[in-house]
Short mmCIF file of C-alpha atoms and ligand atoms in Angstrom, two decimals:
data_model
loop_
_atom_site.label_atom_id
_atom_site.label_comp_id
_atom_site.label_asym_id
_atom_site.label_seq_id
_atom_site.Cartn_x
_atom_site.Cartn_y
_atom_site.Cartn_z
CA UNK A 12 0.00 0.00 0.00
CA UNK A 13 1.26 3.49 -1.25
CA UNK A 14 1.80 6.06 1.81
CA UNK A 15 1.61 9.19 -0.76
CA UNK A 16 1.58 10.98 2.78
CA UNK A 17 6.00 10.05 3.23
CA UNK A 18 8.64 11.50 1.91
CA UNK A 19 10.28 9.24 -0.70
CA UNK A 20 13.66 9.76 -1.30
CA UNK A 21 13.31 9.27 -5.28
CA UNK A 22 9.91 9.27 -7.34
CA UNK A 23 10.35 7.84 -10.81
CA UNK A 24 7.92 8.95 -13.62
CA UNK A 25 6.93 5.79 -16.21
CA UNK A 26 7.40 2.18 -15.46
CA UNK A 27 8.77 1.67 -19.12
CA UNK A 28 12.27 0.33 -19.75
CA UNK A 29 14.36 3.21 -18.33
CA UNK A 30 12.35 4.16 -15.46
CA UNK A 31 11.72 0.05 -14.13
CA UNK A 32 15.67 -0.38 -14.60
CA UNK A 33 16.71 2.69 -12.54
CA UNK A 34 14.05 2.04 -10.03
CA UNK A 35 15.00 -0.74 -9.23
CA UNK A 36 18.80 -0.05 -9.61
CA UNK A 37 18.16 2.81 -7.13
CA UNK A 38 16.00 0.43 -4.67
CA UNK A 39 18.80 -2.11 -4.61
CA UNK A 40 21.01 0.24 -3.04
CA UNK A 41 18.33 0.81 -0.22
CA UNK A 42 16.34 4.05 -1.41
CA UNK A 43 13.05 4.57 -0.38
CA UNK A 44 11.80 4.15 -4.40
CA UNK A 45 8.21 5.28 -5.71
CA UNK A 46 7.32 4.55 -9.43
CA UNK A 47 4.14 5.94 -10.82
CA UNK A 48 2.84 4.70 -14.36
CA UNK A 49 -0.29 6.52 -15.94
CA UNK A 50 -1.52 3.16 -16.90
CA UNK A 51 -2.56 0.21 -15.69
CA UNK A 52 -0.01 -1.85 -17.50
CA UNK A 53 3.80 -1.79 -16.71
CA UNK A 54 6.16 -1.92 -19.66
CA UNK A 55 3.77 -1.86 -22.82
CA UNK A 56 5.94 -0.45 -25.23
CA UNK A 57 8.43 -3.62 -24.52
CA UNK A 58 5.54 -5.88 -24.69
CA UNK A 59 4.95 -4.66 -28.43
CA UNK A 60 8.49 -4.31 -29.56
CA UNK A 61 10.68 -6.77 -31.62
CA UNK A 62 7.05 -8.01 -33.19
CA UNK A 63 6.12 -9.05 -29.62
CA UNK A 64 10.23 -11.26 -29.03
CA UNK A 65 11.82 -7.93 -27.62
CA UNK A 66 15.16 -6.84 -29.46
CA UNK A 67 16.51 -5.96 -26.18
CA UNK A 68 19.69 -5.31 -26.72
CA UNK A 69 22.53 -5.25 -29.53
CA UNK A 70 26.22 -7.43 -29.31
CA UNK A 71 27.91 -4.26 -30.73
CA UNK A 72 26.44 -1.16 -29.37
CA UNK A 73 28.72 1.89 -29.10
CA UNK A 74 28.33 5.33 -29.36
CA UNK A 75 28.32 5.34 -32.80
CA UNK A 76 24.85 3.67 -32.92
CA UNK A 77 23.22 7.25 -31.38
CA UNK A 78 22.14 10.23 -32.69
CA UNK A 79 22.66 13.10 -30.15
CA UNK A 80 23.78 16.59 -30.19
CA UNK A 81 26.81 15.85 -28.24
CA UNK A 82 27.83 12.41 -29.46
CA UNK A 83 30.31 11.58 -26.58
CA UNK A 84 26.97 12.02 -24.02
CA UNK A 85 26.25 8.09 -24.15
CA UNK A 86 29.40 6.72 -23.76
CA UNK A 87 29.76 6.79 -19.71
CA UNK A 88 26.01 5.41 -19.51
CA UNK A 89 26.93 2.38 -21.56
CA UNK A 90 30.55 1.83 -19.87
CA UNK A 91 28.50 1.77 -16.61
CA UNK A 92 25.76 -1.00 -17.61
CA UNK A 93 26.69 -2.50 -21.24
CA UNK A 94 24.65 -4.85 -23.75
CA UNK A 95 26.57 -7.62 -21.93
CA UNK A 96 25.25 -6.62 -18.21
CA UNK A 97 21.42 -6.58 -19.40
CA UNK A 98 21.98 -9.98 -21.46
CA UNK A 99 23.35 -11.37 -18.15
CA UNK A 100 20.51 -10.67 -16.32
CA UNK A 101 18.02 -11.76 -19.14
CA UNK A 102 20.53 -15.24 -19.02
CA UNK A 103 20.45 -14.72 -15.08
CA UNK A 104 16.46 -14.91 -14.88
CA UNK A 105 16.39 -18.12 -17.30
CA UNK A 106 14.60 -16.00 -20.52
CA UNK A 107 15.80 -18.23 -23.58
CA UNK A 108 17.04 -15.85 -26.23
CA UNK A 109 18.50 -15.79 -29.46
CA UNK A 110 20.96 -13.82 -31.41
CA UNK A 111 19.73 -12.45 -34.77
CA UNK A 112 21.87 -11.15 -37.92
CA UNK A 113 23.93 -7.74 -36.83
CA UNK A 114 24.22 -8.61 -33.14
CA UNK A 115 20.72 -8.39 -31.88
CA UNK A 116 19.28 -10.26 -29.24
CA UNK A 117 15.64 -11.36 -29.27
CA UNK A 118 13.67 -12.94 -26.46
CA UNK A 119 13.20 -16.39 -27.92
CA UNK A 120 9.11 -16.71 -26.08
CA UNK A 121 7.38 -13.44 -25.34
CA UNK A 122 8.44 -9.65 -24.38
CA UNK A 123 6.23 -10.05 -21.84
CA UNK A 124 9.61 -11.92 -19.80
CA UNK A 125 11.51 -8.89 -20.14
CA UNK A 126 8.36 -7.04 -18.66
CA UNK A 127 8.61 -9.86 -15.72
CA UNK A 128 12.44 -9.73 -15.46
CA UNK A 129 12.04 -5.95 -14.30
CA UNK A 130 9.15 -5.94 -12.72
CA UNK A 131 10.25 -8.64 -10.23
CA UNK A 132 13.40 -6.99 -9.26
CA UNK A 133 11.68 -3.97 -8.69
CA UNK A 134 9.33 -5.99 -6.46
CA UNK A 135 12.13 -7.63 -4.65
CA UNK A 136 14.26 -4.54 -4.14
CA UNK A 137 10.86 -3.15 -2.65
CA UNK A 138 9.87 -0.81 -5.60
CA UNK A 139 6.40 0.89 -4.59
CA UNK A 140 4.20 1.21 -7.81
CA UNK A 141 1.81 3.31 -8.42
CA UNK A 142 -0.19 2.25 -11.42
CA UNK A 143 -3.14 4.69 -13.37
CA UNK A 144 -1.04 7.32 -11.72
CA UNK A 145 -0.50 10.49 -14.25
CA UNK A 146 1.99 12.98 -13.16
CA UNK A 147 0.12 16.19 -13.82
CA UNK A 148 3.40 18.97 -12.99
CA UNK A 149 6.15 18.88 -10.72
CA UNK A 150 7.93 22.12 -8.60
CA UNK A 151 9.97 22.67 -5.73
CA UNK A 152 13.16 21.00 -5.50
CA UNK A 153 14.71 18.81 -3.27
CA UNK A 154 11.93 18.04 -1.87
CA UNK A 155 10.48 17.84 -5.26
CA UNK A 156 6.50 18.25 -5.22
CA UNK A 157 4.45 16.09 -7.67
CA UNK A 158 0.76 17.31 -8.58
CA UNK A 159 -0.73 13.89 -9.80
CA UNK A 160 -4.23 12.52 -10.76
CA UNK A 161 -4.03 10.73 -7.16
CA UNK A 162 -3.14 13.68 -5.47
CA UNK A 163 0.64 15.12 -4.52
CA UNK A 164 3.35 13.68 -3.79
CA UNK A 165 7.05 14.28 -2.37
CA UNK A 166 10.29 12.95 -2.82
CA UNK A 167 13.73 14.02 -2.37
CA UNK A 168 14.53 13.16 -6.08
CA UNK A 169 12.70 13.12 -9.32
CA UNK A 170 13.21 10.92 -12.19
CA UNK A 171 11.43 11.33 -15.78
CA UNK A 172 11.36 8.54 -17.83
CA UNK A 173 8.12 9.36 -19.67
CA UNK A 174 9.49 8.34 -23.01
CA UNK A 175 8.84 9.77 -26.02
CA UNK A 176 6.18 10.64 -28.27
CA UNK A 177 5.60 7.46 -30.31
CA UNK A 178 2.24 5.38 -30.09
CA UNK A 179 -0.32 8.29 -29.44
CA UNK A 180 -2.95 5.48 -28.79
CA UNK A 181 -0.98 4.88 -25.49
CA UNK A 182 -0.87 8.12 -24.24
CA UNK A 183 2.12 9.22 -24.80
CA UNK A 184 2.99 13.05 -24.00
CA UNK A 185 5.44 15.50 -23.99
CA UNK A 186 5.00 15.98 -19.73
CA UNK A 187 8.46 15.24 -19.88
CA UNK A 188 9.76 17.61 -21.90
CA UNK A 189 7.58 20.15 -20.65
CA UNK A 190 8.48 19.88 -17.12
CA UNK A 191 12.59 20.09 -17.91
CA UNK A 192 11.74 23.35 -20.02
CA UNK A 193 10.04 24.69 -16.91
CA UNK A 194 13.08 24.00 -15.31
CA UNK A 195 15.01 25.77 -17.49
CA UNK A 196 16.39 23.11 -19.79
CA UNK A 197 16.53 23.04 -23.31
CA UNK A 198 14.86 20.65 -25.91
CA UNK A 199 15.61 19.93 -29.24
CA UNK A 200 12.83 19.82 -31.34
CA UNK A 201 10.90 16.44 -31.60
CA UNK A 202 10.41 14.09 -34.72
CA UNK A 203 8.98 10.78 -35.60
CA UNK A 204 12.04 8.53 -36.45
CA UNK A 205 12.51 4.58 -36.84
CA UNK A 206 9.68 5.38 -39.40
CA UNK A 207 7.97 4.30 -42.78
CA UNK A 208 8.35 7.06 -45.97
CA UNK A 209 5.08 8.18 -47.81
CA UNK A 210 6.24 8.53 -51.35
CA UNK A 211 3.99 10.10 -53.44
CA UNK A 212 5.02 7.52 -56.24
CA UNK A 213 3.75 4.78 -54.21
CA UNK A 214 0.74 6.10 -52.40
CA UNK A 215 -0.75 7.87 -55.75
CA UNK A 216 1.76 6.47 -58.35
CA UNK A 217 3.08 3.86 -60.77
CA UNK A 218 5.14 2.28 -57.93
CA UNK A 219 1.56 1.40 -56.03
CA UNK A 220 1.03 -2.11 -57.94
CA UNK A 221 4.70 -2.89 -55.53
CA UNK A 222 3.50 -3.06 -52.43
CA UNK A 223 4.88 -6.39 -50.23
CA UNK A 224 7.70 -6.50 -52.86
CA UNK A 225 10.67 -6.34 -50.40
CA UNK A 226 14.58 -6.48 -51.49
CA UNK A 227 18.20 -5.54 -50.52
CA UNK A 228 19.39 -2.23 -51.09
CA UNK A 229 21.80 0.26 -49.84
CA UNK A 230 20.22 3.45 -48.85
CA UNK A 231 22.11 7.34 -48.34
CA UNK A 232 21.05 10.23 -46.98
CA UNK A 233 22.62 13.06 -45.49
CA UNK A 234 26.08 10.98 -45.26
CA UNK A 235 24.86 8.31 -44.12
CA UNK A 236 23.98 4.88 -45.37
CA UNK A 237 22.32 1.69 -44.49
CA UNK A 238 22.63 -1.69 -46.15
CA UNK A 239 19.34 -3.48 -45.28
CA UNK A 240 16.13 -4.87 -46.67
CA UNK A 241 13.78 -2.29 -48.08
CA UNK A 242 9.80 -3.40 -48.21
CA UNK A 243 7.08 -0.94 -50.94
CA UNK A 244 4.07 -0.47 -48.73
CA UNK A 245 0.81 0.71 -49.77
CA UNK A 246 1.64 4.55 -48.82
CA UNK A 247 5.84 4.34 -49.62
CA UNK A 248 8.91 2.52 -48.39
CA UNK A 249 9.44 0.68 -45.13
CA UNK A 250 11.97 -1.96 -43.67
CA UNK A 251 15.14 -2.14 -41.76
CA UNK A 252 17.22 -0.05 -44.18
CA UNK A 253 14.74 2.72 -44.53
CA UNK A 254 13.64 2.76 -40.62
CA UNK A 255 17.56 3.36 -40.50
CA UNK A 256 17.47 6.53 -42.96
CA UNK A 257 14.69 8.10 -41.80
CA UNK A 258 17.22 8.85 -38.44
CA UNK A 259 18.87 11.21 -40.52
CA UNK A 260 16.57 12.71 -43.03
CA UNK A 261 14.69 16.02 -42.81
CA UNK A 262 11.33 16.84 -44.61
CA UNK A 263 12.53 17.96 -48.43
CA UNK A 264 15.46 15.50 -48.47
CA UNK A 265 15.84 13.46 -51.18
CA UNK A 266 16.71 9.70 -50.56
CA UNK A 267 19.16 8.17 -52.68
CA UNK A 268 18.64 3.83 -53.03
CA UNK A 269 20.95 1.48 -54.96
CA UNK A 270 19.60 -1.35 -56.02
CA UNK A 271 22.56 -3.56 -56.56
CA UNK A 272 24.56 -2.85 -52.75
CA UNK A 273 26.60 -5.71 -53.22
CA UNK A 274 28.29 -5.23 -57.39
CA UNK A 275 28.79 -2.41 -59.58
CA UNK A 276 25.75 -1.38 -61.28
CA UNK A 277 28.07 -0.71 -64.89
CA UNK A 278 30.04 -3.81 -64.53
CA UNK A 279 26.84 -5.60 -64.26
CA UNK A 280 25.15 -4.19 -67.33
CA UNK A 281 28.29 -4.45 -69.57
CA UNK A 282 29.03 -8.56 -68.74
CA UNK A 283 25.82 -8.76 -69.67
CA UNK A 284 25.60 -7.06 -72.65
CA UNK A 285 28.98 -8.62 -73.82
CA UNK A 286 28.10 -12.09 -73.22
CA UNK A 287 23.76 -11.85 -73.92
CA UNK A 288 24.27 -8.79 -76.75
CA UNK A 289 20.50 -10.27 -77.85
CA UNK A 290 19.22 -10.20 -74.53
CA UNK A 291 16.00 -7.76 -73.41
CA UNK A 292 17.00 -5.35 -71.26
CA UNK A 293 13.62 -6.21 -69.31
CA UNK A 294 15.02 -9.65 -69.61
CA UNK A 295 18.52 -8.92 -67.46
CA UNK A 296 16.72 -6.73 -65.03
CA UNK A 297 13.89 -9.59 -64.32
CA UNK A 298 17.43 -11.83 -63.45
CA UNK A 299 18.19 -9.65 -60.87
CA UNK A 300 15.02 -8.10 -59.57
CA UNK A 301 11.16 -9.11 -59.32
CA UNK A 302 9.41 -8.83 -62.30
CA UNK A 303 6.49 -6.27 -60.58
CA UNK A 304 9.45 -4.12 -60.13
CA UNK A 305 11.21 -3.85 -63.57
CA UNK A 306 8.17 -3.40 -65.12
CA UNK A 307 7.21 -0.55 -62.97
CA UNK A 308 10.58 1.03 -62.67
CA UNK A 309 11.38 1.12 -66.67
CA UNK A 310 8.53 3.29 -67.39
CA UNK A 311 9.29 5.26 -64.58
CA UNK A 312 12.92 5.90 -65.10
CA UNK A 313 12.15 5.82 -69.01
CA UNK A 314 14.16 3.38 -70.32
CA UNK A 315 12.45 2.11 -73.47
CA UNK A 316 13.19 -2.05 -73.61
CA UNK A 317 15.52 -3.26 -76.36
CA UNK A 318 18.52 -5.63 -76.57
CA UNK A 319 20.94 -5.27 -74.33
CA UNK A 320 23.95 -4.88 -77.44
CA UNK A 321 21.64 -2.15 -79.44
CA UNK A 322 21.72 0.38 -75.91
CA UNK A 323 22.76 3.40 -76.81
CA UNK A 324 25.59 5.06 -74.07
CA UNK A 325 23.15 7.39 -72.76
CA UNK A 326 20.49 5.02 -72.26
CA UNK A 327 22.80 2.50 -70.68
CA UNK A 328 24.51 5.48 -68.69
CA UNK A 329 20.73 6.60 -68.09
CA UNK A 330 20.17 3.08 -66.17
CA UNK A 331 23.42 2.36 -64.53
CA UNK A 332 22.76 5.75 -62.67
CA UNK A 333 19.26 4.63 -61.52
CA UNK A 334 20.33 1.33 -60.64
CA UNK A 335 23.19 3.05 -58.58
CA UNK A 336 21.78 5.41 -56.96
CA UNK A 337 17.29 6.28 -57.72
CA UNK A 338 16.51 9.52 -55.99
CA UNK A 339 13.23 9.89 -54.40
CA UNK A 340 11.84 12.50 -52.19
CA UNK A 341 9.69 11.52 -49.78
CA UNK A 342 6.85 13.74 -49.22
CA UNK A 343 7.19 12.82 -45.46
CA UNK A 344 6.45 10.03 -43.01
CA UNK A 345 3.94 8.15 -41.41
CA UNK A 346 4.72 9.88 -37.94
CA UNK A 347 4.09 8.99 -34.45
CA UNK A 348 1.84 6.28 -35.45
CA UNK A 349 4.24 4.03 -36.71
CA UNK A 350 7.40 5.46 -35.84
CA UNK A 351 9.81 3.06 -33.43
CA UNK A 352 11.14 6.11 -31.88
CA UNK A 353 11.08 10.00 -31.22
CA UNK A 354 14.46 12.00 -32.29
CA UNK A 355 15.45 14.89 -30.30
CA UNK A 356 14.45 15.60 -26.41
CA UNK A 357 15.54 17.21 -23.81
CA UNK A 358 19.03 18.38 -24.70
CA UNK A 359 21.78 16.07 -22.60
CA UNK A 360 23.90 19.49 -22.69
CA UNK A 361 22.04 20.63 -19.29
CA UNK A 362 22.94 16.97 -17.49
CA UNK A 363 25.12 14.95 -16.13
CA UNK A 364 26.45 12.16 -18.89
CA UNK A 365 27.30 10.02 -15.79
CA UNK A 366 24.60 10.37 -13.37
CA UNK A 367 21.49 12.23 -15.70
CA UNK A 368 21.29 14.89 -12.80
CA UNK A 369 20.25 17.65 -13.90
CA UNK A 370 22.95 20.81 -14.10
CA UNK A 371 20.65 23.38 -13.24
CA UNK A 372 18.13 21.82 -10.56
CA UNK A 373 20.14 18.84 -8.35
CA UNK A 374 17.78 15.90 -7.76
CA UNK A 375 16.14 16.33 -11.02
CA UNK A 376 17.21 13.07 -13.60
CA UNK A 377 16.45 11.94 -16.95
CA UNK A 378 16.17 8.85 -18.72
CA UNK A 379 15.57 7.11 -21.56
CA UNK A 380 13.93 8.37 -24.14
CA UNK A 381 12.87 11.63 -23.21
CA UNK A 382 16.29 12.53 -23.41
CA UNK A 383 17.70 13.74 -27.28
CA UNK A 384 19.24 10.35 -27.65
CA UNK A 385 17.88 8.11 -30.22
CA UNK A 386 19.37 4.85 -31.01
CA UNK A 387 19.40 3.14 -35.00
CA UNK A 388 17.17 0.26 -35.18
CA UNK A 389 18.65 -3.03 -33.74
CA UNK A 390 18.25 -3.24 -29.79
CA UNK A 391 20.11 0.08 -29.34
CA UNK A 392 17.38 1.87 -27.81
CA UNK A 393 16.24 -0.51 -25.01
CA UNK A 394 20.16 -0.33 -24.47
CA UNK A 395 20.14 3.31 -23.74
CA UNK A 396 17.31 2.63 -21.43
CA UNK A 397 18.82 0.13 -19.29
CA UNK A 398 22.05 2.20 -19.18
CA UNK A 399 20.83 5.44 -18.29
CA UNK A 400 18.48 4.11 -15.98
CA UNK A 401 21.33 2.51 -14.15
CA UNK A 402 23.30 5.23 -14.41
CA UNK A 403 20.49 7.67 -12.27
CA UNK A 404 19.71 4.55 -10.42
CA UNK A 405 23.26 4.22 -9.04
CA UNK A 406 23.73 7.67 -8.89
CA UNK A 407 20.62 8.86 -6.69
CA UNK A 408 21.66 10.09 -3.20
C1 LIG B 30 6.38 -0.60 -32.00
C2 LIG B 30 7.70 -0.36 -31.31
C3 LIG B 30 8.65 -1.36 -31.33
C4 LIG B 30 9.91 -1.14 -30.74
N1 LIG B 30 10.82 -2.15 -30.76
C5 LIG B 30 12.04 -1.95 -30.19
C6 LIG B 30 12.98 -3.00 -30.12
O1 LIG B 30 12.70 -4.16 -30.50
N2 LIG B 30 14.22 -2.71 -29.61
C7 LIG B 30 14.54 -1.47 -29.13
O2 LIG B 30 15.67 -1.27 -28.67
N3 LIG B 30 13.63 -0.47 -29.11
C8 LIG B 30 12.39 -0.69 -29.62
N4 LIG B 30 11.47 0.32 -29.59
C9 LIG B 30 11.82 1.59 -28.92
C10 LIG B 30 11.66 1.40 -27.40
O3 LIG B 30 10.39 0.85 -27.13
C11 LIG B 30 11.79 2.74 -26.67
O4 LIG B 30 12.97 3.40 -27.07
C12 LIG B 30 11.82 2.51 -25.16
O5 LIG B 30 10.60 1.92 -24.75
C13 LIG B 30 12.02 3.82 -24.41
O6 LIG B 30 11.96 3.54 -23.04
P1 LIG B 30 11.50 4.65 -22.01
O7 LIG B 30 11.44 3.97 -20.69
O8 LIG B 30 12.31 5.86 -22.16
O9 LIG B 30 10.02 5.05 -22.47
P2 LIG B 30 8.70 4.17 -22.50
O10 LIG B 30 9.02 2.74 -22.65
O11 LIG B 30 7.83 4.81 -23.52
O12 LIG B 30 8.07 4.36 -21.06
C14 LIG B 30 7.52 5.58 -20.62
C15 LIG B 30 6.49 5.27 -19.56
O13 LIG B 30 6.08 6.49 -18.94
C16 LIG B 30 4.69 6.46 -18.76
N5 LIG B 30 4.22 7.84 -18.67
C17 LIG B 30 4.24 8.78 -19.65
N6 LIG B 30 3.72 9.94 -19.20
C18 LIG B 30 3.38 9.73 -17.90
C19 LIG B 30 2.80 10.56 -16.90
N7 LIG B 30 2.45 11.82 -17.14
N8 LIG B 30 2.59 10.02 -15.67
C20 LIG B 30 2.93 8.73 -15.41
N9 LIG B 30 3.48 7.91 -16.32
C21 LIG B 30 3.71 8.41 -17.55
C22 LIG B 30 4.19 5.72 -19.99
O14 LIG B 30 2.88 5.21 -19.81
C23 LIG B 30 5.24 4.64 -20.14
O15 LIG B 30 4.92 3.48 -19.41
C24 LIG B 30 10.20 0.11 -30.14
C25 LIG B 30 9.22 1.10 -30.10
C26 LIG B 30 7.98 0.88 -30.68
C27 LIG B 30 6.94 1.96 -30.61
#
């Protein structure tokens, strides 16, 4: 039974993945811990990740796998509690798991054991929870007063781990980043990321007929690149390599995909035309790619079909270019709906990189996902939750 009466000495804000590890990190170490959740449910944005298995973490996360504005601010996190400390206790509370291409690590039943793995060390460390409990505003400091649905509360510490802004149908808020503004920190401006394109040539185009049609490509934006699957959907382009992109693109950017990641898009051609000279052009790119496709994309890139020996150099320049490298623009994404992940947050400049105290008002943390510090797609962002929830947990006086 919750005494809202006492004086906790930490309150943390959202039993997801950041604020469940550094409760019960913090409760280990013999603080008085309180965790409200706004729902009734611990955890739900675990039990629907990794198609219901859980990516939870990634063999080779380092600070190259995050986006934030100061790229060095993850790195003391994930030396405190690395991919290897979370898949020891996932080993340590006998979840079977398995290890998928790229390093990540999947639950091998349900997400709903990673739910239980947290939950029951936060039970046995003596974690108070406070479910359908929505933190409303919070002033003072130390003590810290917490205006709630269920009335106030007080604690010597705060902790936000209210996540981001992804799945509106669960809620999901910018308290967080509201309450570190009021506090005088800064936040970088939020975006859907980890998220399907709409391409206009898809949704209303000659590319619709593709959708389901999925294939390896290499895709660039901004500098960066990704060599994953792509999928068409009914509305654009989705899977691995394009969650990936969308990290780093920004509405008006154009996309560039090539469609042959692993050879040379001119070597390719000219084999071919050396040793097929009488060969369709539709012909060699049905070898290669799904016949949906080719017929879509040769109208589209306007490459009239002939033998491969009759091309003329432009034409055959004209198609080793679009093989190489197609540019689309997407005309934006699918947003919060969809998207894995919000980029930007509350800027880390204000904090602490090795306890998430806050700079400007002691005994106020942050964690997880509130924070601007968005992971690429592959276990990398339930990483930085169990890191920098250990981090405040172990930091919390
Ligand atoms: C569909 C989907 C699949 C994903 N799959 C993966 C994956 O396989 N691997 C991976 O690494 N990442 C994955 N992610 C991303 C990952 O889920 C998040 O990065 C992670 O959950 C962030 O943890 P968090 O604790 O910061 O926030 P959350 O897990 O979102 O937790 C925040 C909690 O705070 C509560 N809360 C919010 N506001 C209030 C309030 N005012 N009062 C009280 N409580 C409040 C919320 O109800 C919630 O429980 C996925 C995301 C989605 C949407």
């Amino acid at each position: 039974m919750v005494n809202k009466k006492q004086m906790y000495d930490v309150i943390v804000i959202g039993a997801g993945a950041a604020g469940m590890m550094c409760a019960a990190t913090a409760a280990e170490r013999g603080k008085k811990v309180l965790m409200i959740e706004q729902s009734k449910k611990p955890g739900r944005k675990i039990l629907m990740s990794g198609g219901g298995r859980c990516n939870f973490t990634n063999l080779y996360t380092t600070h190259e796998n995050f986006l934030c504005s100061n790229p060095h601010f993850v790195k003391s996190a994930l030396s405190q509690f690395n991919q290897w400390d979370f898949q020891a206790l996932v080993i340590e509370a006998g979840i079977n798991w398995h290890e998928r291409e790229h390093g990540q690590l999947f639950c091998d039943d349900t997400a709903a054991d990673i739910v239980k793995l947290l939950l029951d060390r936060c039970d046995k460390s003596g974690v108070e929870l406070l479910k359908n409990c929505t933190l409303e505003n919070v002033s003072g400091q130390q003590p810290f007063v917490l205006d709630t649905n269920q009335g106030q509360l007080n604690a010597k510490s705060v902790v936000i781990a209210t996540g981001g802004l992804t799945v509106p149908s669960m809620d999901s808020t910018d308290i967080g980043h509201r309450i570190f503004r009021q506090y005088g920190h800064k936040v970088i401006p939020l975006r859907p990321a980890l998220v399907p394109f709409i391409l206009q040539e898809v949704s209303n185009g000659p590319l619709k007929i593709l959708a389901g049609i999925s294939l390896p490509v290499a895709i660039s934006c901004n500098k960066k690149s990704f060599s994953e699957a792509l999928l068409f959907t009914h509305k654009g382009i989705s899977g691995p390599s394009v969650l990936q992109i969308s990290n780093y693109w920004n509405k008006g950017d154009s996309i560039s995909i090539d469609l042959l990641p692993d050879e040379n898009a001119a070597d390719w051609l000219m084999n071919a035309r050396e040793t097929h000279p009488n060969r369709m052009i539709s012909t060699q790119l049905a070898k290669q790619f799904p016949k949906r496709l080719v017929e879509a994309l040769m109208p589209l890139w306007k490459i009239s079909d002939g033998p491969l020996g009759q091309m003329k150099k432009q034409l055959q320049q004209q198609l080793i270019d679009c093989l190489q490298s197609w540019e689309l623009t997407p005309t934006g994404t699918e947003g919060y709906r969809t998207a894995e992940v919000t980029i930007g947050g509350v800027d880390t400049d204000g904090f602490s990189s090795k306890t998430m105290q806050s700079k400007k008002a002691p005994g106020l943390y942050v964690v997880g996902e509130v924070l601007d510090v968005t992971g690429h797609l592959g276990g990398f962002n339930f990483q930085w939750a169990w890191s920098s929830g250990y981090a405040a947990g172990m930091a919390i006086k």
